[in-house]
CSV table of C-alpha atoms in Angstrom, one decimal:
chain,number,residue,atom,x,y,z
R,1,UNK,CA,1.6,24.6,13.2
R,2,UNK,CA,2.2,21.7,15.9
R,3,UNK,CA,3.4,19.6,12.8
R,4,UNK,CA,6.4,22.4,12.5
R,5,UNK,CA,6.7,22.8,16.2
R,6,UNK,CA,7.5,19.3,16.3
R,7,UNK,CA,10.2,19.1,13.7
R,8,UNK,CA,12.0,21.8,15.4
R,9,UNK,CA,12.0,20.5,18.7
R,10,UNK,CA,13.3,17.0,17.4
R,11,UNK,CA,15.6,18.4,14.9
R,12,UNK,CA,17.6,20.5,17.4
R,13,UNK,CA,18.5,17.7,19.6
R,14,UNK,CA,19.4,15.3,16.6
R,15,UNK,CA,22.4,17.5,16.2
R,16,UNK,CA,23.8,16.4,19.5
R,17,UNK,CA,22.5,13.1,19.9
R,18,UNK,CA,20.6,9.8,18.7
R,19,UNK,CA,16.9,10.2,19.2
R,20,UNK,CA,15.4,7.4,21.3
R,21,UNK,CA,11.9,6.1,22.3
R,22,UNK,CA,12.3,8.6,25.3
R,23,UNK,CA,11.9,11.7,22.7
R,24,UNK,CA,8.9,10.5,20.9
R,25,UNK,CA,5.7,12.5,21.3
R,26,UNK,CA,2.5,10.7,22.9
R,27,UNK,CA,1.0,10.1,19.5
R,28,UNK,CA,3.5,7.9,18.4
R,29,UNK,CA,4.4,5.9,21.7
R,30,UNK,CA,0.2,5.2,21.3
R,31,UNK,CA,0.3,4.2,17.7
R,32,UNK,CA,3.7,2.0,18.0
R,33,UNK,CA,2.0,0.2,21.3
R,34,UNK,CA,-1.3,-0.5,19.7
R,35,UNK,CA,0.6,-2.0,16.5
R,36,UNK,CA,2.4,-3.9,19.0
R,37,UNK,CA,-0.6,-5.3,20.4
R,38,UNK,CA,-2.3,-6.1,17.4
R,39,UNK,CA,0.3,-8.5,16.9
R,40,UNK,CA,0.7,-9.8,19.9
R,41,UNK,CA,-2.9,-10.8,20.4
R,42,UNK,CA,-4.3,-11.1,17.1
R,43,UNK,CA,-7.7,-11.9,18.9
R,44,UNK,CA,-8.8,-9.8,22.2
R,45,UNK,CA,-6.2,-7.6,22.3
R,46,UNK,CA,-8.3,-4.9,23.3
R,47,UNK,CA,-9.0,-6.6,26.4
R,48,UNK,CA,-4.9,-6.1,27.3
R,49,UNK,CA,-4.8,-3.6,30.4
R,50,UNK,CA,-2.4,-0.8,28.5
R,51,UNK,CA,-4.8,-1.0,26.0
R,52,UNK,CA,-7.9,-0.1,27.7
R,53,UNK,CA,-5.7,2.5,29.4
R,54,UNK,CA,-4.9,4.5,26.4
R,55,UNK,CA,-8.7,4.9,25.6
R,56,UNK,CA,-9.3,5.5,29.0
R,57,UNK,CA,-6.9,8.4,29.4
R,58,UNK,CA,-7.1,10.1,25.7
R,59,UNK,CA,-10.0,11.3,23.4
R,60,UNK,CA,-10.0,10.2,20.4
R,61,UNK,CA,-12.0,11.7,17.2
R,62,UNK,CA,-12.9,8.8,14.6
R,63,UNK,CA,-14.1,11.6,12.7
R,64,UNK,CA,-11.2,13.9,12.5
R,65,UNK,CA,-8.5,11.1,13.0
R,66,UNK,CA,-7.4,13.1,15.9
R,67,UNK,CA,-6.3,12.9,19.6
R,68,UNK,CA,-7.3,15.4,22.3
R,69,UNK,CA,-4.5,15.0,25.2
R,70,UNK,CA,-4.3,16.8,28.1
R,71,UNK,CA,-1.6,17.4,30.6
R,72,UNK,CA,-2.1,15.9,33.5
R,73,UNK,CA,-0.5,13.1,36.0
R,74,UNK,CA,-2.9,10.4,34.3
R,75,UNK,CA,-1.6,11.4,30.6
R,76,UNK,CA,2.2,11.4,32.2
R,77,UNK,CA,1.6,8.1,34.0
R,78,UNK,CA,0.5,6.7,30.3
R,79,UNK,CA,3.5,8.0,28.6
R,80,UNK,CA,6.1,6.6,30.8
R,81,UNK,CA,4.2,3.4,30.7
R,82,UNK,CA,4.3,3.2,27.1
R,83,UNK,CA,8.0,4.1,27.1
R,84,UNK,CA,8.6,1.2,29.6
R,85,UNK,CA,6.8,-1.1,27.2
R,86,UNK,CA,8.3,-0.1,24.0
R,87,UNK,CA,11.4,0.1,25.1
R,88,UNK,CA,11.2,-3.6,26.3
R,89,UNK,CA,10.3,-4.3,22.8
R,90,UNK,CA,13.3,-2.5,21.1
R,91,UNK,CA,15.9,-4.9,20.0
R,92,UNK,CA,18.9,-4.0,17.9
R,93,UNK,CA,18.0,-3.9,14.4
R,94,UNK,CA,20.1,-5.5,11.5
R,95,UNK,CA,20.6,-4.0,8.0
R,96,UNK,CA,17.4,-4.8,5.7
R,97,UNK,CA,18.6,-7.6,3.7
R,98,UNK,CA,17.3,-6.2,0.6
R,99,UNK,CA,19.5,-3.0,1.2
R,100,UNK,CA,22.5,-5.6,1.6
R,101,UNK,CA,22.0,-7.0,-1.7
R,102,UNK,CA,21.3,-4.0,-3.6
R,103,UNK,CA,24.7,-2.4,-2.1
R,104,UNK,CA,26.7,-5.5,-4.0
R,105,UNK,CA,24.2,-5.2,-7.2
R,106,UNK,CA,26.3,-5.0,-10.1
R,107,UNK,CA,25.6,-1.6,-12.8
R,108,UNK,CA,22.6,-2.7,-14.7
R,109,UNK,CA,23.2,-3.1,-18.5
R,110,UNK,CA,21.0,-0.2,-19.8
R,111,UNK,CA,20.8,3.6,-19.2
R,112,UNK,CA,17.8,5.3,-17.9
R,113,UNK,CA,17.1,9.0,-19.6
R,114,UNK,CA,14.9,11.3,-17.4
R,115,UNK,CA,12.6,13.6,-18.9
R,116,UNK,CA,11.5,16.2,-16.3
R,117,UNK,CA,8.7,18.8,-16.7
R,118,UNK,CA,6.2,16.2,-18.5
R,119,UNK,CA,2.3,16.3,-18.3
R,120,UNK,CA,1.6,13.2,-17.7
R,121,UNK,CA,-1.9,11.1,-18.9
R,122,UNK,CA,-4.8,11.5,-16.4
R,123,UNK,CA,-6.1,8.4,-14.5
R,124,UNK,CA,-8.3,7.4,-11.4
R,125,UNK,CA,-7.5,5.2,-8.2
R,126,UNK,CA,-9.0,2.0,-6.8
R,127,UNK,CA,-9.4,1.5,-3.4
R,128,UNK,CA,-9.1,-2.6,-2.9
R,129,UNK,CA,-9.6,-4.7,0.1
R,130,UNK,CA,-11.5,-1.8,2.1
R,131,UNK,CA,-13.7,-3.4,5.2
R,132,UNK,CA,-16.4,-1.8,6.9
R,133,UNK,CA,-18.2,-2.1,10.3
R,134,UNK,CA,-20.4,-4.7,8.7
R,135,UNK,CA,-17.6,-7.1,7.7
R,136,UNK,CA,-18.5,-10.9,9.5
R,137,UNK,CA,-15.3,-11.1,11.0
R,138,UNK,CA,-13.2,-9.3,14.0
R,139,UNK,CA,-16.6,-8.6,15.9
R,140,UNK,CA,-15.1,-6.4,18.5
R,141,UNK,CA,-13.9,-2.6,18.5
R,142,UNK,CA,-16.7,-1.5,16.9
R,143,UNK,CA,-16.0,2.1,17.9
R,144,UNK,CA,-12.6,1.7,15.7
R,145,UNK,CA,-14.6,0.5,12.7
R,146,UNK,CA,-16.3,2.7,9.8
R,147,UNK,CA,-19.5,2.2,8.5
R,148,UNK,CA,-19.5,1.6,4.3
R,149,UNK,CA,-21.7,5.4,4.0
R,150,UNK,CA,-18.6,6.9,6.3
R,151,UNK,CA,-16.0,5.1,4.6
R,152,UNK,CA,-17.5,6.2,1.4
R,153,UNK,CA,-17.7,9.7,2.1
R,154,UNK,CA,-14.0,9.9,3.5
R,155,UNK,CA,-12.5,8.5,0.2
R,156,UNK,CA,-14.5,11.1,-1.6
R,157,UNK,CA,-13.2,13.9,0.2
R,158,UNK,CA,-9.6,12.2,-0.5
R,159,UNK,CA,-10.3,12.2,-4.3
R,160,UNK,CA,-12.1,16.2,-4.2
R,161,UNK,CA,-9.0,17.2,-2.4
R,162,UNK,CA,-6.7,16.1,-5.5
R,163,UNK,CA,-9.2,17.0,-8.2
R,164,UNK,CA,-9.5,13.2,-9.0
R,165,UNK,CA,-12.0,10.3,-9.1
R,166,UNK,CA,-11.8,6.9,-8.2
R,167,UNK,CA,-13.4,3.0,-7.6
R,168,UNK,CA,-14.1,1.2,-4.5
R,169,UNK,CA,-14.0,-2.3,-3.7
R,170,UNK,CA,-15.9,-2.8,0.0
R,171,UNK,CA,-14.5,-6.5,0.6
R,172,UNK,CA,-16.1,-7.4,3.6
R,173,UNK,CA,-16.0,-11.0,4.7
R,174,UNK,CA,-18.9,-13.3,4.0
R,175,UNK,CA,-21.0,-10.4,2.7
R,176,UNK,CA,-21.5,-7.8,-0.5
R,177,UNK,CA,-23.9,-5.6,1.6
R,178,UNK,CA,-21.7,-2.7,1.7
R,179,UNK,CA,-22.7,-1.9,-2.0
R,180,UNK,CA,-26.2,-2.0,-1.5
R,181,UNK,CA,-25.8,0.6,1.2
R,182,UNK,CA,-23.6,3.0,-0.7
R,183,UNK,CA,-24.9,2.2,-4.3
R,184,UNK,CA,-27.5,4.4,-4.2
R,185,UNK,CA,-25.4,7.7,-2.8
R,186,UNK,CA,-24.8,10.3,-5.7
R,187,UNK,CA,-21.1,11.0,-6.4
R,188,UNK,CA,-19.3,12.9,-9.0
R,189,UNK,CA,-16.0,11.3,-8.4
R,190,UNK,CA,-16.3,8.1,-6.4
R,191,UNK,CA,-18.2,4.5,-7.8
R,192,UNK,CA,-18.5,1.5,-6.0
R,193,UNK,CA,-18.5,-2.1,-7.4
R,194,UNK,CA,-20.1,-5.2,-5.7
R,195,UNK,CA,-17.2,-7.0,-3.9
R,196,UNK,CA,-16.5,-9.3,-1.2
R,197,UNK,CA,-13.7,-11.2,0.8
R,198,UNK,CA,-14.7,-15.0,0.1
R,199,UNK,CA,-13.0,-17.9,1.8
R,200,UNK,CA,-11.8,-18.4,5.7
R,201,UNK,CA,-8.9,-20.5,4.8
R,202,UNK,CA,-8.2,-19.1,1.2
R,203,UNK,CA,-9.2,-15.4,1.3
R,204,UNK,CA,-10.1,-14.1,-2.4
R,205,UNK,CA,-11.1,-10.6,-3.5
R,206,UNK,CA,-14.2,-10.9,-5.7
R,207,UNK,CA,-14.5,-7.4,-7.6
R,208,UNK,CA,-17.9,-6.5,-9.6
R,209,UNK,CA,-19.5,-9.6,-8.9
R,210,UNK,CA,-22.9,-10.7,-10.2
R,211,UNK,CA,-25.9,-9.6,-7.6
R,212,UNK,CA,-27.5,-12.5,-5.8
R,213,UNK,CA,-24.6,-15.0,-6.3
R,214,UNK,CA,-25.5,-18.1,-5.0
R,215,UNK,CA,-22.3,-19.2,-3.3
R,216,UNK,CA,-21.9,-15.6,-1.7
R,217,UNK,CA,-22.4,-17.3,1.8
R,218,UNK,CA,-20.4,-20.4,1.5
R,219,UNK,CA,-16.8,-19.2,1.0
R,220,UNK,CA,-15.1,-20.8,4.4
R,221,UNK,CA,-16.4,-24.0,3.0
R,222,UNK,CA,-13.5,-24.2,0.4
R,223,UNK,CA,-10.0,-23.2,0.6
R,224,UNK,CA,-6.6,-23.4,-2.0
R,225,UNK,CA,-7.6,-24.3,-5.6
R,226,UNK,CA,-11.1,-25.1,-4.9
R,227,UNK,CA,-12.1,-21.7,-3.5
R,228,UNK,CA,-10.7,-20.5,-7.0
R,229,UNK,CA,-12.6,-23.3,-8.8
R,230,UNK,CA,-15.8,-22.4,-7.0
R,231,UNK,CA,-15.5,-18.6,-7.4
R,232,UNK,CA,-15.8,-18.5,-11.1
R,233,UNK,CA,-19.3,-18.2,-10.7
R,234,UNK,CA,-19.5,-14.9,-9.3
R,235,UNK,CA,-17.9,-13.6,-12.5
R,236,UNK,CA,-16.1,-11.6,-10.8
R,237,UNK,CA,-12.5,-10.2,-11.2
R,238,UNK,CA,-10.5,-12.9,-8.7
R,239,UNK,CA,-7.7,-11.9,-6.4
R,240,UNK,CA,-5.5,-13.9,-4.5
R,241,UNK,CA,-5.4,-12.3,-1.1
R,242,UNK,CA,-2.1,-11.9,0.7
R,243,UNK,CA,-0.6,-15.3,-0.4
R,244,UNK,CA,2.2,-15.1,1.7
R,245,UNK,CA,0.3,-13.5,4.8
R,246,UNK,CA,-0.6,-17.5,6.4
R,247,UNK,CA,1.9,-20.0,7.4
R,248,UNK,CA,2.3,-21.8,4.9
R,249,UNK,CA,2.2,-19.6,1.8
R,250,UNK,CA,-0.5,-19.9,-0.8
R,251,UNK,CA,1.9,-21.2,-3.8
R,252,UNK,CA,1.8,-19.5,-7.3
R,253,UNK,CA,1.5,-22.8,-8.7
R,254,UNK,CA,-2.0,-23.3,-7.1
R,255,UNK,CA,-3.2,-20.0,-8.2
R,256,UNK,CA,-4.8,-21.3,-11.5
R,257,UNK,CA,-7.0,-19.0,-13.7
R,258,UNK,CA,-7.3,-16.3,-11.0
R,259,UNK,CA,-7.4,-13.0,-12.3
R,260,UNK,CA,-5.2,-11.3,-9.9
R,261,UNK,CA,-2.7,-11.5,-6.7
R,262,UNK,CA,-2.8,-8.9,-3.8
R,263,UNK,CA,1.5,-8.8,-3.9
R,264,UNK,CA,0.9,-5.4,-1.5
R,265,UNK,CA,-1.3,-5.7,1.6
R,266,UNK,CA,-1.3,-3.0,3.7
R,267,UNK,CA,0.9,-0.6,4.7
R,268,UNK,CA,2.0,-1.4,7.9
R,269,UNK,CA,5.2,-3.4,6.7
R,270,UNK,CA,6.9,0.0,5.8
R,271,UNK,CA,9.4,1.7,7.5
R,272,UNK,CA,7.2,4.3,9.6
R,273,UNK,CA,5.4,1.6,11.0
R,274,UNK,CA,8.3,-1.2,11.8
R,275,UNK,CA,10.5,1.2,13.6
R,276,UNK,CA,9.6,-0.9,16.2
R,277,UNK,CA,7.0,-3.1,15.6
R,278,UNK,CA,6.8,-6.9,14.7
R,279,UNK,CA,5.6,-6.5,11.2
R,280,UNK,CA,7.2,-8.9,8.9
R,281,UNK,CA,8.6,-6.7,6.0
R,282,UNK,CA,9.1,-10.1,4.0
R,283,UNK,CA,5.2,-11.0,3.6
R,284,UNK,CA,4.7,-8.4,0.9
R,285,UNK,CA,8.2,-9.0,-0.7
R,286,UNK,CA,7.6,-12.4,-0.8
R,287,UNK,CA,4.3,-12.1,-2.5
R,288,UNK,CA,5.9,-9.7,-5.0
R,289,UNK,CA,8.8,-12.2,-6.0
R,290,UNK,CA,6.0,-15.2,-6.0
R,291,UNK,CA,3.9,-12.9,-8.8
R,292,UNK,CA,7.3,-12.0,-10.2
R,293,UNK,CA,8.1,-15.9,-10.3
R,294,UNK,CA,4.7,-16.9,-11.8
R,295,UNK,CA,5.4,-14.8,-14.7
R,296,UNK,CA,8.5,-16.7,-15.8
R,297,UNK,CA,6.3,-19.8,-16.2
R,298,UNK,CA,3.8,-17.9,-18.3
R,299,UNK,CA,1.1,-16.8,-16.0
R,300,UNK,CA,-0.5,-13.5,-16.6
R,301,UNK,CA,-2.1,-12.5,-13.3
R,302,UNK,CA,-2.8,-8.6,-12.4
R,303,UNK,CA,-0.5,-7.4,-10.0
R,304,UNK,CA,-2.8,-5.5,-7.5
R,305,UNK,CA,-2.3,-3.8,-3.9
R,306,UNK,CA,-5.0,-3.9,-1.3
R,307,UNK,CA,-5.4,-1.5,2.0
R,308,UNK,CA,-7.0,-4.5,4.4
R,309,UNK,CA,-8.5,-1.7,6.1
R,310,UNK,CA,-10.6,-3.8,9.3
R,311,UNK,CA,-10.3,-0.6,12.0
R,312,UNK,CA,-9.1,2.4,12.9
R,313,UNK,CA,-5.4,2.9,14.7
R,314,UNK,CA,-5.3,6.5,15.8
R,315,UNK,CA,-3.3,8.7,13.7
R,316,UNK,CA,-3.0,6.6,11.1
R,317,UNK,CA,-6.5,6.2,9.8
R,318,UNK,CA,-6.5,7.8,6.3
R,319,UNK,CA,-2.5,6.5,5.7
R,320,UNK,CA,-4.3,2.9,6.1
R,321,UNK,CA,-7.8,3.4,4.4
R,322,UNK,CA,-6.0,4.8,1.0
R,323,UNK,CA,-2.9,3.0,0.9
R,324,UNK,CA,-1.8,1.0,-0.8
R,325,UNK,CA,-4.0,2.3,-3.7
R,326,UNK,CA,-4.0,1.1,-7.4
R,327,UNK,CA,-4.2,3.5,-10.1
R,328,UNK,CA,-5.6,2.8,-13.7
R,329,UNK,CA,-4.4,5.5,-16.1
R,330,UNK,CA,-7.2,6.8,-18.3
R,331,UNK,CA,-10.1,9.3,-17.6
R,332,UNK,CA,-13.0,6.0,-18.0
R,333,UNK,CA,-13.4,5.0,-14.6
R,334,UNK,CA,-16.4,3.3,-15.7
R,335,UNK,CA,-14.5,1.1,-17.4
R,336,UNK,CA,-12.4,-0.5,-14.2
R,337,UNK,CA,-13.3,-3.8,-14.9
R,338,UNK,CA,-11.6,-4.5,-18.2
R,339,UNK,CA,-8.6,-2.4,-17.3
R,340,UNK,CA,-7.8,-5.0,-14.3
R,341,UNK,CA,-8.3,-8.0,-16.4
R,342,UNK,CA,-6.0,-6.6,-19.1
R,343,UNK,CA,-4.0,-5.4,-16.3
R,344,UNK,CA,-3.4,-2.1,-17.1
R,345,UNK,CA,-3.1,-0.8,-13.2
R,346,UNK,CA,-0.2,0.2,-11.1
R,347,UNK,CA,-0.1,0.6,-7.3
R,348,UNK,CA,1.5,3.2,-5.1
R,349,UNK,CA,2.0,2.8,-1.4
R,350,UNK,CA,1.7,6.2,0.3
R,351,UNK,CA,0.6,9.8,-0.3
R,352,UNK,CA,4.2,11.0,-1.5
R,353,UNK,CA,5.0,8.1,-4.0
R,354,UNK,CA,4.3,9.0,-7.7
R,355,UNK,CA,1.4,7.3,-9.8
R,356,UNK,CA,3.5,5.2,-12.8
R,357,UNK,CA,2.3,4.6,-15.8
R,358,UNK,CA,4.6,2.3,-18.3
R,359,UNK,CA,4.2,2.0,-21.8
R,360,UNK,CA,6.3,0.2,-24.4
R,361,UNK,CA,6.6,0.6,-28.2
R,362,UNK,CA,9.3,-0.4,-30.9
R,363,UNK,CA,11.3,2.3,-32.3
R,364,UNK,CA,10.1,1.8,-35.7
R,365,UNK,CA,6.4,2.4,-34.1
R,366,UNK,CA,4.5,5.5,-33.5
R,367,UNK,CA,1.9,3.8,-31.0
R,368,UNK,CA,2.3,2.7,-27.5
R,369,UNK,CA,1.3,-0.5,-25.9
R,370,UNK,CA,-0.1,-0.4,-22.2
R,371,UNK,CA,0.5,-1.9,-19.1
R,372,UNK,CA,-0.5,-5.6,-19.4
R,373,UNK,CA,-0.7,-5.5,-23.3
R,374,UNK,CA,1.3,-7.9,-25.5
R,375,UNK,CA,3.7,-6.3,-28.1
R,376,UNK,CA,4.7,-8.5,-31.1
R,377,UNK,CA,8.0,-7.8,-33.1
R,378,UNK,CA,11.8,-7.6,-32.7
R,379,UNK,CA,14.4,-4.9,-32.4
R,380,UNK,CA,15.2,-2.0,-30.3
R,381,UNK,CA,12.1,-1.7,-27.5
R,382,UNK,CA,11.7,1.8,-26.2
R,383,UNK,CA,10.1,1.5,-22.6
R,384,UNK,CA,9.0,4.9,-20.9
R,385,UNK,CA,7.5,5.2,-17.5
R,386,UNK,CA,6.0,8.3,-16.5
R,387,UNK,CA,5.9,9.3,-12.6
R,388,UNK,CA,2.9,11.6,-11.9
R,389,UNK,CA,4.0,13.6,-9.2
R,390,UNK,CA,0.9,15.8,-9.1
R,391,UNK,CA,-0.9,14.3,-6.2
R,392,UNK,CA,2.1,13.8,-4.1
R,393,UNK,CA,2.0,17.3,-2.5
R,394,UNK,CA,-1.7,16.9,-1.2
R,395,UNK,CA,-0.6,15.9,2.7
R,396,UNK,CA,-2.8,13.9,4.4
R,397,UNK,CA,-4.9,16.4,6.2
R,398,UNK,CA,-4.3,14.6,10.2
R,399,UNK,CA,-2.1,16.8,12.4
R,400,UNK,CA,-2.1,13.5,14.7
R,401,UNK,CA,-0.5,11.6,11.6
R,402,UNK,CA,1.6,14.2,10.4
R,403,UNK,CA,3.1,14.6,14.1
R,404,UNK,CA,4.0,10.9,14.4
R,405,UNK,CA,5.3,11.0,10.5
R,406,UNK,CA,7.5,13.9,11.8
R,407,UNK,CA,9.1,12.3,14.5
R,408,UNK,CA,9.6,9.0,12.3
R,409,UNK,CA,11.4,10.8,9.4
R,410,UNK,CA,13.9,12.9,12.1
R,411,UNK,CA,14.3,9.3,13.9
R,412,UNK,CA,15.9,8.1,10.7
R,413,UNK,CA,17.3,11.4,9.4
R,414,UNK,CA,15.4,12.2,6.5
R,415,UNK,CA,18.3,13.8,4.4
R,416,UNK,CA,19.5,10.3,3.7
R,417,UNK,CA,16.8,9.2,1.7
R,418,UNK,CA,16.7,8.8,-2.2
R,419,UNK,CA,14.6,7.1,-4.9
R,420,UNK,CA,15.7,4.4,-7.4
R,421,UNK,CA,13.7,3.4,-10.4
R,422,UNK,CA,14.3,0.0,-11.2
R,423,UNK,CA,13.3,-1.9,-14.7
R,424,UNK,CA,13.1,-5.6,-14.8
R,425,UNK,CA,12.8,-8.3,-17.5
R,426,UNK,CA,11.2,-12.0,-17.1
R,427,UNK,CA,14.1,-13.3,-16.0
R,428,UNK,CA,13.6,-11.2,-12.7
R,429,UNK,CA,17.0,-9.0,-13.9
R,430,UNK,CA,17.6,-5.4,-13.3
R,431,UNK,CA,17.5,-4.2,-16.8
R,432,UNK,CA,18.1,-0.5,-15.7
R,433,UNK,CA,18.4,1.3,-12.7
R,434,UNK,CA,18.8,5.0,-11.5
R,435,UNK,CA,19.1,6.9,-8.2
R,436,UNK,CA,17.0,10.3,-8.1
R,437,UNK,CA,17.2,12.9,-5.1
R,438,UNK,CA,13.5,12.8,-4.1
R,439,UNK,CA,14.1,16.3,-2.6
R,440,UNK,CA,14.9,18.4,-5.7
R,441,UNK,CA,11.7,16.7,-7.5
R,442,UNK,CA,9.2,19.6,-8.0
R,443,UNK,CA,5.8,17.9,-7.1
R,444,UNK,CA,4.1,20.5,-9.4
R,445,UNK,CA,6.4,18.8,-12.2
R,446,UNK,CA,6.2,15.2,-13.0
R,447,UNK,CA,9.3,13.0,-14.9
R,448,UNK,CA,9.5,10.2,-17.2
R,449,UNK,CA,12.2,7.5,-17.3
R,450,UNK,CA,13.3,5.9,-20.4
R,451,UNK,CA,15.2,2.7,-21.2
R,452,UNK,CA,15.9,1.4,-25.0
R,453,UNK,CA,16.6,-2.5,-25.0
R,454,UNK,CA,17.1,-4.9,-27.7
R,455,UNK,CA,14.3,-7.7,-28.1
R,456,UNK,CA,14.6,-10.9,-29.9
R,457,UNK,CA,12.1,-13.1,-28.2
R,458,UNK,CA,9.4,-13.4,-25.3
R,459,UNK,CA,10.2,-11.1,-22.6
R,460,UNK,CA,8.3,-8.5,-20.3
R,461,UNK,CA,9.2,-5.3,-18.9
R,462,UNK,CA,8.0,-3.9,-15.7
R,463,UNK,CA,9.1,-1.0,-13.4
R,464,UNK,CA,9.2,-0.5,-9.3
R,465,UNK,CA,10.1,2.9,-7.5
R,466,UNK,CA,11.8,2.5,-4.5
R,467,UNK,CA,12.9,4.7,-1.5
R,468,UNK,CA,16.4,3.6,0.1
R,469,UNK,CA,17.0,5.2,3.7
R,470,UNK,CA,21.1,5.1,4.1
R,471,UNK,CA,20.9,6.3,7.8
R,472,UNK,CA,18.6,3.3,8.3
R,473,UNK,CA,20.4,0.9,5.9
R,474,UNK,CA,16.3,-0.5,4.4
R,475,UNK,CA,14.6,-0.1,1.3
R,476,UNK,CA,10.9,0.9,1.0
R,477,UNK,CA,8.5,0.1,-2.2
R,478,UNK,CA,6.8,3.1,-3.5
R,479,UNK,CA,5.2,2.4,-6.5
R,480,UNK,CA,5.1,-0.7,-8.7
R,481,UNK,CA,3.4,-1.4,-12.4
R,482,UNK,CA,2.0,-4.6,-14.4
R,483,UNK,CA,4.5,-5.6,-17.2
R,484,UNK,CA,4.3,-4.8,-21.0
R,485,UNK,CA,4.3,-8.0,-22.3
R,486,UNK,CA,6.6,-9.1,-25.5
R,487,UNK,CA,5.7,-11.9,-27.7
R,488,UNK,CA,3.7,-13.8,-25.9
């Protein structure tokens, strides 16, 4: 009900004037302020006076991800301070460079055929790079952290609501103890893997490592390529984390024989979280480009996403815990290790984004090749992507989250949004693209997008789905696939 009332409240003034920070609900002001504080002071930001005043004024329920707000002089004083703080940080925003580039693009050479009302293949989620309160970094804010058991329970609930199954990689710094704390929990829909975020100077997720690995507490002794070499003995699936999150970036030429790369880390670079905040939207995009460039020189790292969830940001607990999520087509979640190594995985950045399953075959063949597979031959290649919308109408349950999301939607004029499906080749060129009206898609019915292209030699085909917001002049990645490799 609060979501509906808020929408009505903010939608009506929009007809007469542009919304500003002054129109924002307190939940939105608090969330944006905390996001900024975490960026302005990477360490000990919880000692900031305004940050402390927030939690001295509101009551926050970590279990429900809800704020209890009271109409009081103290609350009103806080709201005015938050408005002053955020207005001082607001700057005139230029158009998203990628948005501008796409406006000038030439038409793609191949057509996209859309088929509606399909029944997509089932699959399961992989929640990667999830931290808990036992992670041996960021020791403060314990009251905004979750235990492995509590996190496991929240993820179980998320999956149950979607009638789905999943795997979780608890990747705490310097320890795999989270696995030991949850491995005995009986669950019908969630499997934990023994995992760790290894290293201090070079961060790597090591997934499904062997028990009692002798180097588990020595990750901070190594950096760069040495980290990749030394982590081989873990026998885990080795992921280069946020390669563009540091300065300098960790170049793809140094990824050696790592198995995967985290091309999308957290959702906080996406539009709902960077309306005012300083989050740089280029880090993930540059990581995605690095991975794309690595394909050109013959590397085959599995593209992954990771939530990097360290502590709760009020109203965003579930959003930042679950997303970006990875998705593996198929029913056998016990076989996640093989699927990761094979690259049979896609990822999605939010609850309204579809889960993608890319496959390809030559027109004369009967069987389809999965994402990550190698397909040999020449002639006409049929490439199809299933977009599974069945979970996209399952809203996150936090009214607090829905309140701030509603304000953002009206702030950026939600009717201007469109989706665009884009297919790419080995050179990074757009093979085909098609704009979709997301508001007209039936969430109970999924769709497929198909292209047909000629193949004469070595090639790849992969796909991305983006949201285009013409009002905000921005684009945001919704979902992306790993490639099908041709004649490799």
